Amino acid sequence: MAKSFLSIEQLTQRYPDGQGNEFTVFEDATFGIEKGEFVCILGHSGCGKSTIMNILAGLSEPTSGVVKMDGRHVSGPSLDRGVVFQNYSLLPWLSALKNVTFGVTARFPHWDKAKVIEHSTAFLAKVGLTGDAIHRKPSQLSGGMRQRVSIARAFANEPKLLLLDEPFGALDALTRGTIQEELIKVWSDTDQTVFMITHDIDEAILLADRILLMTNGPMAQVAENVEITIPRPRVRNDIVEHPNYYAIRNHLVHFLAQRSAELSGKSDGPNSPKTVCIDLTGEADTDDSEPPPLLRAVEV
Amino acid sequence: METLSENMKAALLSVLLLVVGCLIWELSIPAQKAVGELTEYELLTGGGQPKAGVPPPSQVLGKAWEQLSNPFYDAGPNDKGIGIQIGYSIYRVLTGYFLAALVAIPLGFLIGMSSIAYKALNPFIQVLRPISPLAWMPLALFVIQDSEASAIFVIFICSIWPMLINTAFGVAGVREDWVNVARTHELSALKTAFTVILPAAAPTIVTGMRISIGIAWLVIVAAEMLVGGTGIGYYVWNEWNNLDLTSVIFSILMIGVVGMLLDSMFGLLQRAVAYIE
């Protein structure tokens, strides 16, 4: 197996369960992410998505297993790995702009003040924040605007890997749609490698190159790696028309509703997720009366 | 009638209450009888002498005018202007207070950040905190052998606790997310303390500082009554010994005004560091 830009190898997390035993959240999670990719991870609550995220961010240590980025062992938080937290985590005593410059000065300590401000303002503008709004405190901004600031802060730092922990979880559907589009725009401008947690299937299909599916915890595993065979640029309205859209969506729904529970707890040693590639575009104009095509599961 | 704003109405009502209160006070003080109206017996028993009694507000006002028009005169150890006396008190309060802040805030940071330090120091804090600051006075006088420094020590010891406890509480309560922001930005421990934890805990810390300055101002009056020499507390006690109740009432009012000013300064500071989550 060729070394990926980011490789997660046999990651296991156990906690004491309070009765002297151990509780395994997930076991032997092994997968890789390539440079410039946008990867989403989907799974039910409790499967350890956030734990994986915290380990990647360096905020917590796994029980065993390693994370390597660019061939180097990851330990502790670093400016190379930017994080967008679900609850924005903006510093409430700083204005939106100051929140971004806070990150930029940490990342580029040798830059002079004017350059820091220019860089920060540019990234705020990329997510649609301009004018007066950037001088407001987070408490004076709406939830959507706060998350925009948080995204701008993360992108402005130009980390090698960007981690998004359910960034749109607390937003209403309309705001979520707009910011998702802005996220795609910033991402395609910058060639960031992005790893994102979500439990919104449509969001994952819209944004990701690949979706990692996790089985239910405890003893959760990364079971499948679903490639999103819908060409970019993707627009929310148009992708539903794409022949692959519902096939992929149904596969994901089916997994989360049924198979995530069935597969749960079955550990068979170090395992990579099965790659699933659903592509109906070639067969789209064949006979409609045929049974729906079977999913192709390919071992990597 | 034109409508007044709420603040205007409140101000009018305040003035009205003051005037009515002073009027009642003024009227309830019986006037001294003139010498001519005294009986022989009263003259023999000294009834014609000016009697020590609670002075009417008009006299207090006169005293205030007299004192405030020349607050910094110095006519010997027992006759200094009110400005000088208050100046001494403020100097002692601020010295003791800032020494306390210098100890309490860093120590509070330590206790707030480390649960071991908290658990280790908590028993000492709990025992020392409820001690009346004046109870330290004899020990301070004996050890320090200087009444001036002892008064400052008493202020130090009374203003340290609210600052210490509030700082520890504020620092311990800083949201994990903000600390994680600092960690993911690779900030050094010192930089995290100053750019994230300090501003996050500042409202709680300043509340503790505000409580402390209030307590310090309460305690200085009592401390100066004990150590004597100078200061507003000494002044009150000295005027009591002179049976000059007009000066006593005037200085009580001055203690209130200065205390209010000190408190409102910290009120402003509190507003400056406040933030909405």
Coordinates of C-alpha atoms in Angstrom, one line a residue, chain A residues 23-293:
Chain A
F23 CA -14.5 0.1 26.8
T24 CA -13.3 0.1 23.3
V25 CA -14.7 3.0 21.2
F26 CA -13.1 2.0 18.0
E27 CA -10.4 -0.5 17.0
D28 CA -7.8 -0.8 14.3
A29 CA -9.0 2.2 12.3
T30 CA -6.8 2.3 9.2
F31 CA -7.2 4.7 6.3
G32 CA -5.3 7.3 4.3
I33 CA -6.1 10.7 2.9
E34 CA -4.3 12.1 -0.1
K35 CA -3.1 15.7 -0.5
G36 CA -5.9 18.0 -1.8
E37 CA -8.7 15.6 -1.0
F38 CA -11.9 16.4 0.7
V39 CA -12.9 13.4 2.9
C40 CA -16.0 13.2 5.0
I41 CA -16.5 10.7 7.8
L42 CA -20.1 9.5 8.5
G43 CA -21.4 7.4 11.4
H44 CA -23.8 7.4 14.3
S45 CA -23.1 9.2 17.5
G46 CA -20.8 7.3 19.8
C47 CA -18.8 5.7 17.0
G48 CA -15.8 7.8 17.9
K49 CA -15.8 10.3 15.0
S50 CA -15.0 13.2 17.3
T51 CA -12.3 11.1 19.1
I52 CA -10.6 10.4 15.7
M53 CA -10.8 14.1 15.0
N54 CA -9.3 15.1 18.3
I55 CA -6.5 12.6 17.8
L56 CA -5.8 14.0 14.3
A57 CA -5.8 17.5 15.8
G58 CA -3.4 16.3 18.4
L59 CA -5.7 17.3 21.2
S60 CA -5.9 13.8 22.6
E61 CA -3.7 10.7 22.4
P62 CA -5.0 7.3 21.1
T63 CA -4.6 4.2 23.2
S64 CA -2.6 2.7 20.4
G65 CA -1.9 3.2 16.7
V66 CA -0.2 6.0 14.9
V67 CA -1.1 9.0 12.7
K68 CA 1.5 10.0 10.2
M69 CA 1.4 13.1 8.1
D70 CA 3.9 13.6 5.3
G71 CA 5.6 10.5 6.7
R72 CA 6.1 12.1 10.1
H73 CA 4.5 10.9 13.3
V74 CA 1.8 13.3 14.6
S75 CA 1.8 14.1 18.3
G76 CA 0.4 17.1 20.0
P77 CA -1.4 20.0 18.3
S78 CA 0.2 21.9 15.5
L79 CA -0.4 24.8 13.2
D80 CA -0.1 22.3 10.3
R81 CA -3.4 20.9 11.3
G82 CA -6.2 23.5 11.5
V83 CA -9.4 22.8 13.3
V84 CA -12.9 24.2 12.9
F85 CA -14.9 23.3 15.9
Q86 CA -18.7 22.7 15.9
N87 CA -19.3 25.5 18.4
Y88 CA -17.1 27.9 16.4
S89 CA -14.7 28.5 19.4
L90 CA -14.2 32.1 18.5
L91 CA -12.7 34.2 21.3
P92 CA -15.7 36.4 22.3
W93 CA -13.6 39.4 23.5
L94 CA -12.0 39.8 20.0
S95 CA -13.7 41.1 16.9
A96 CA -14.2 38.8 13.9
L97 CA -11.1 40.3 12.2
K98 CA -9.0 40.0 15.4
N99 CA -10.1 36.4 15.7
V100 CA -8.6 35.7 12.3
T101 CA -5.5 37.8 12.8
F102 CA -5.0 35.9 16.1
G103 CA -4.5 32.8 14.1
V104 CA -2.5 34.4 11.3
T105 CA 0.0 36.0 13.7
A106 CA 0.5 32.6 15.4
R107 CA 1.1 31.0 12.0
F108 CA 3.2 33.7 10.4
P109 CA 5.0 35.4 13.3
H110 CA 7.4 37.3 11.0
W111 CA 4.7 39.1 9.0
D112 CA 4.1 42.8 9.7
K113 CA 0.8 44.0 11.0
A114 CA -0.5 45.4 7.7
K115 CA 0.2 42.1 5.9
V116 CA -1.6 40.1 8.6
I117 CA -4.6 42.3 8.4
E118 CA -4.6 42.2 4.6
H119 CA -4.4 38.4 4.5
S120 CA -7.1 38.0 7.2
T121 CA -9.5 40.5 5.5
A122 CA -9.0 38.6 2.2
F123 CA -10.0 35.3 3.8
L124 CA -13.0 36.8 5.6
A125 CA -14.1 38.2 2.2
K126 CA -13.8 34.7 0.7
V127 CA -16.5 33.5 3.1
G128 CA -18.6 36.6 2.4
L129 CA -17.7 38.7 5.4
T130 CA -16.8 42.3 4.4
G131 CA -17.3 45.8 5.6
D132 CA -18.5 46.6 9.1
A133 CA -19.3 43.0 10.1
I134 CA -15.6 42.1 10.5
H135 CA -15.2 44.6 13.3
R136 CA -18.1 43.2 15.3
K137 CA -17.7 40.9 18.2
P138 CA -18.9 37.3 17.8
S139 CA -21.8 38.0 20.1
Q140 CA -23.1 40.5 17.6
L141 CA -22.9 38.0 14.7
S142 CA -25.4 35.4 13.8
G143 CA -24.5 31.7 14.1
G144 CA -23.8 31.4 10.4
M145 CA -21.5 34.4 10.4
R146 CA -19.6 33.1 13.4
Q147 CA -19.0 29.8 11.7
R148 CA -17.8 31.8 8.6
V149 CA -15.3 33.6 10.8
S150 CA -14.2 30.2 12.2
I151 CA -13.8 28.8 8.7
A152 CA -11.9 31.9 7.6
R153 CA -9.6 31.6 10.6
A154 CA -8.8 28.0 9.7
F155 CA -8.2 28.6 6.0
A156 CA -6.2 31.8 6.5
N157 CA -3.7 29.7 8.4
E158 CA -3.2 27.6 5.3
P159 CA -2.6 24.4 7.3
K160 CA -1.5 21.2 5.6
L161 CA -4.6 19.5 6.9
L162 CA -7.9 21.1 7.8
L163 CA -10.2 19.3 10.3
L164 CA -13.8 20.2 10.4
D165 CA -15.8 18.9 13.3
E166 CA -19.5 19.0 12.3
P167 CA -19.1 22.6 11.3
F168 CA -22.7 23.1 10.3
G169 CA -24.3 21.0 13.0
A170 CA -25.7 24.0 14.8
L171 CA -26.9 25.9 11.8
D172 CA -30.3 26.1 10.1
A173 CA -30.7 24.4 6.8
L174 CA -30.7 27.5 4.7
T175 CA -27.6 29.0 6.2
R176 CA -26.0 25.6 6.0
G177 CA -26.5 25.5 2.3
T178 CA -24.9 28.9 1.7
I179 CA -21.9 28.2 3.9
Q180 CA -21.4 24.8 2.3
E181 CA -21.1 26.5 -1.1
E182 CA -18.7 29.1 0.4
L183 CA -16.7 26.2 1.9
I184 CA -16.4 24.5 -1.6
K185 CA -15.4 27.8 -3.1
V186 CA -12.6 28.5 -0.5
W187 CA -11.5 24.9 -0.7
S188 CA -11.2 24.8 -4.5
D189 CA -9.3 28.1 -4.4
T190 CA -6.8 26.8 -1.9
D191 CA -6.3 23.1 -2.6
Q192 CA -6.6 22.3 1.1
T193 CA -6.7 18.8 2.3
V194 CA -9.9 18.6 4.3
F195 CA -11.2 16.0 6.7
M196 CA -14.7 16.6 7.9
I197 CA -17.1 15.0 10.4
T198 CA -20.7 15.2 9.5
H199 CA -23.9 13.3 10.0
D200 CA -25.7 14.9 7.1
I201 CA -25.6 12.5 4.1
D202 CA -26.5 15.2 1.5
E203 CA -23.8 17.5 2.9
A204 CA -21.3 14.7 2.6
I205 CA -22.2 13.9 -1.0
L206 CA -22.1 17.6 -2.0
L207 CA -18.7 18.3 -0.4
A208 CA -16.6 15.1 -0.4
D209 CA -14.4 13.2 -2.8
R210 CA -14.7 10.2 -0.6
I211 CA -16.9 9.3 2.4
L212 CA -15.7 7.0 5.1
L213 CA -18.4 5.0 6.8
M214 CA -18.1 4.0 10.4
T215 CA -20.0 1.1 12.1
N216 CA -21.7 1.7 15.4
G217 CA -19.7 1.8 18.6
P218 CA -18.5 0.4 20.8
M219 CA -15.8 -1.5 18.8
A220 CA -16.5 0.8 15.9
Q221 CA -14.6 0.4 12.7
V222 CA -14.1 2.3 9.5
A223 CA -15.9 -0.2 7.3
E224 CA -16.3 1.4 3.9
N225 CA -14.8 4.0 1.7
V226 CA -17.4 5.3 -0.7
E227 CA -16.2 7.3 -3.7
I228 CA -18.4 10.1 -4.8
T229 CA -18.5 9.7 -8.5
I230 CA -20.2 13.0 -9.3
P231 CA -18.0 15.5 -11.2
R232 CA -17.1 18.9 -9.8
P233 CA -18.1 21.7 -9.7
R234 CA -21.2 20.4 -7.9
V235 CA -24.2 22.6 -7.3
R236 CA -26.8 21.6 -4.8
N237 CA -29.6 21.9 -7.2
D238 CA -28.0 20.0 -10.1
I239 CA -26.3 17.1 -8.3
V240 CA -29.7 15.6 -7.4
E241 CA -30.2 15.1 -11.2
H242 CA -27.0 13.2 -11.6
P243 CA -27.7 9.5 -12.1
N244 CA -25.2 8.5 -9.4
Y245 CA -26.7 10.7 -6.8
Y246 CA -29.5 8.6 -5.5
A247 CA -27.6 5.4 -5.9
I248 CA -24.9 6.7 -3.6
R249 CA -27.4 8.3 -1.3
N250 CA -29.3 5.0 -1.0
H251 CA -26.2 3.1 -0.3
L252 CA -25.2 5.5 2.5
V253 CA -28.7 5.5 4.0
H254 CA -28.8 1.8 3.9
F255 CA -25.4 1.6 5.5
L256 CA -26.3 4.0 8.3
A257 CA -29.8 2.6 8.9
Q258 CA -29.0 -1.1 8.9
R259 CA -25.5 -2.3 8.1
S260 CA -23.7 0.0 10.5
A261 CA -25.4 -2.0 13.3
E262 CA -24.9 -5.4 11.7
L263 CA -21.2 -4.9 11.1
S264 CA -20.7 -3.4 14.6
G265 CA -18.3 -5.1 16.9
K266 CA -16.9 -7.6 14.3
S267 CA -13.2 -7.1 14.5
D268 CA -11.0 -9.2 12.2
G269 CA -7.7 -7.6 12.8
P270 CA -6.1 -4.7 11.1
N271 CA -8.4 -3.7 8.3
S272 CA -8.7 -1.1 5.7
P273 CA -12.1 0.0 4.7
K274 CA -13.6 -1.6 1.6
T275 CA -13.7 0.8 -1.3
V276 CA -17.1 1.2 -2.9
C277 CA -17.4 2.9 -6.2
I278 CA -20.9 3.5 -7.5
D279 CA -21.0 4.7 -11.1
L280 CA -24.1 4.4 -13.2
T281 CA -23.2 6.9 -15.8
G282 CA -21.9 4.1 -18.2
E283 CA -25.1 2.0 -17.8
A284 CA -27.6 4.9 -17.6
D285 CA -29.1 4.3 -21.0
T286 CA -29.4 0.5 -20.8
D287 CA -32.6 -1.3 -20.3
D288 CA -34.5 0.2 -17.4
S289 CA -36.2 -3.1 -16.5
E290 CA -33.0 -4.6 -15.3
P291 CA -32.7 -5.0 -11.5
P292 CA -30.7 -2.2 -9.9
P293 CA -27.0 -2.8 -10.4

